[in-house]
Amino acid sequence: MPNVNIGDVLEINDKEIKEKYTTAPKHYTEVILITIYNVTYLNLLKYYLF
């Protein structure tokens, strides 16, 4: 890469427009929610009982 300083004028040789889309995050499934609940519950039990 060449050194570039503030105020330098650059020449653009090639340009291309690309149309891209982002995707939404995946939804939580029932299995994932139950697992998260169980792990959290077990951690709370360990914290308060031991």
JSON list of C-alpha atoms in Angstrom, two decimals:
[
{"chain": "A", "resi": 1, "resn": "MET", "atom": "CA", "xyz": [0.00, 0.00, 0.00]},
{"chain": "A", "resi": 2, "resn": "PRO", "atom": "CA", "xyz": [1.29, 3.45, -0.77]},
{"chain": "A", "resi": 3, "resn": "ASN", "atom": "CA", "xyz": [1.67, 6.05, 1.95]},
{"chain": "A", "resi": 4, "resn": "VAL", "atom": "CA", "xyz": [-1.28, 8.44, 2.04]},
{"chain": "A", "resi": 5, "resn": "ASN", "atom": "CA", "xyz": [-1.27, 11.76, 3.83]},
{"chain": "A", "resi": 6, "resn": "ILE", "atom": "CA", "xyz": [-4.06, 14.16, 4.74]},
{"chain": "A", "resi": 7, "resn": "GLY", "atom": "CA", "xyz": [-4.82, 16.40, 1.78]},
{"chain": "A", "resi": 8, "resn": "ASP", "atom": "CA", "xyz": [-3.47, 13.98, -0.85]},
{"chain": "A", "resi": 9, "resn": "VAL", "atom": "CA", "xyz": [-5.60, 13.67, -4.00]},
{"chain": "A", "resi": 10, "resn": "LEU", "atom": "CA", "xyz": [-6.22, 10.09, -5.03]},
{"chain": "A", "resi": 11, "resn": "GLU", "atom": "CA", "xyz": [-7.22, 8.74, -8.43]},
{"chain": "A", "resi": 12, "resn": "ILE", "atom": "CA", "xyz": [-9.89, 6.03, -8.70]},
{"chain": "A", "resi": 13, "resn": "ASN", "atom": "CA", "xyz": [-9.18, 3.52, -11.46]},
{"chain": "A", "resi": 14, "resn": "ASP", "atom": "CA", "xyz": [-12.00, 0.99, -11.05]},
{"chain": "A", "resi": 15, "resn": "LYS", "atom": "CA", "xyz": [-15.39, 1.27, -9.41]},
{"chain": "A", "resi": 16, "resn": "GLU", "atom": "CA", "xyz": [-18.15, -1.25, -8.92]},
{"chain": "A", "resi": 17, "resn": "ILE", "atom": "CA", "xyz": [-21.45, -1.05, -7.05]},
{"chain": "A", "resi": 18, "resn": "LYS", "atom": "CA", "xyz": [-22.42, -4.22, -5.19]},
{"chain": "A", "resi": 19, "resn": "GLU", "atom": "CA", "xyz": [-25.88, -4.72, -3.75]},
{"chain": "A", "resi": 20, "resn": "LYS", "atom": "CA", "xyz": [-25.70, -6.72, -0.53]},
{"chain": "A", "resi": 21, "resn": "TYR", "atom": "CA", "xyz": [-28.12, -7.34, 2.30]},
{"chain": "A", "resi": 22, "resn": "THR", "atom": "CA", "xyz": [-27.61, -8.11, 5.96]},
{"chain": "A", "resi": 23, "resn": "THR", "atom": "CA", "xyz": [-29.46, -10.93, 7.64]},
{"chain": "A", "resi": 24, "resn": "ALA", "atom": "CA", "xyz": [-31.34, -10.78, 10.91]},
{"chain": "A", "resi": 25, "resn": "PRO", "atom": "CA", "xyz": [-30.01, -12.81, 13.84]},
{"chain": "A", "resi": 26, "resn": "LYS", "atom": "CA", "xyz": [-31.51, -16.25, 14.30]},
{"chain": "A", "resi": 27, "resn": "HIS", "atom": "CA", "xyz": [-34.47, -16.60, 16.66]},
{"chain": "A", "resi": 28, "resn": "TYR", "atom": "CA", "xyz": [-34.06, -18.56, 19.88]},
{"chain": "A", "resi": 29, "resn": "THR", "atom": "CA", "xyz": [-35.61, -22.00, 19.70]},
{"chain": "A", "resi": 30, "resn": "GLU", "atom": "CA", "xyz": [-37.49, -23.58, 22.58]},
{"chain": "A", "resi": 31, "resn": "VAL", "atom": "CA", "xyz": [-34.56, -25.94, 23.25]},
{"chain": "A", "resi": 32, "resn": "ILE", "atom": "CA", "xyz": [-32.09, -23.06, 23.47]},
{"chain": "A", "resi": 33, "resn": "LEU", "atom": "CA", "xyz": [-34.35, -21.09, 25.84]},
{"chain": "A", "resi": 34, "resn": "ILE", "atom": "CA", "xyz": [-34.84, -24.10, 28.13]},
{"chain": "A", "resi": 35, "resn": "THR", "atom": "CA", "xyz": [-31.09, -24.75, 28.16]},
{"chain": "A", "resi": 36, "resn": "ILE", "atom": "CA", "xyz": [-30.33, -21.13, 29.05]},
{"chain": "A", "resi": 37, "resn": "TYR", "atom": "CA", "xyz": [-32.96, -21.24, 31.79]},
{"chain": "A", "resi": 38, "resn": "ASN", "atom": "CA", "xyz": [-31.58, -24.48, 33.25]},
{"chain": "A", "resi": 39, "resn": "VAL", "atom": "CA", "xyz": [-27.97, -23.31, 33.21]},
{"chain": "A", "resi": 40, "resn": "THR", "atom": "CA", "xyz": [-28.93, -20.03, 34.86]},
{"chain": "A", "resi": 41, "resn": "TYR", "atom": "CA", "xyz": [-31.01, -21.84, 37.47]},
{"chain": "A", "resi": 42, "resn": "LEU", "atom": "CA", "xyz": [-28.18, -24.26, 38.29]},
{"chain": "A", "resi": 43, "resn": "ASN", "atom": "CA", "xyz": [-25.70, -21.39, 38.61]},
{"chain": "A", "resi": 44, "resn": "LEU", "atom": "CA", "xyz": [-28.04, -19.57, 41.00]},
{"chain": "A", "resi": 45, "resn": "LEU", "atom": "CA", "xyz": [-28.43, -22.72, 43.09]},
{"chain": "A", "resi": 46, "resn": "LYS", "atom": "CA", "xyz": [-24.66, -23.17, 43.30]},
{"chain": "A", "resi": 47, "resn": "TYR", "atom": "CA", "xyz": [-24.23, -19.53, 44.29]},
{"chain": "A", "resi": 48, "resn": "TYR", "atom": "CA", "xyz": [-26.87, -19.47, 47.01]},
{"chain": "A", "resi": 49, "resn": "LEU", "atom": "CA", "xyz": [-26.65, -23.01, 48.40]},
{"chain": "A", "resi": 50, "resn": "PHE", "atom": "CA", "xyz": [-22.91, -23.66, 48.40]}
]
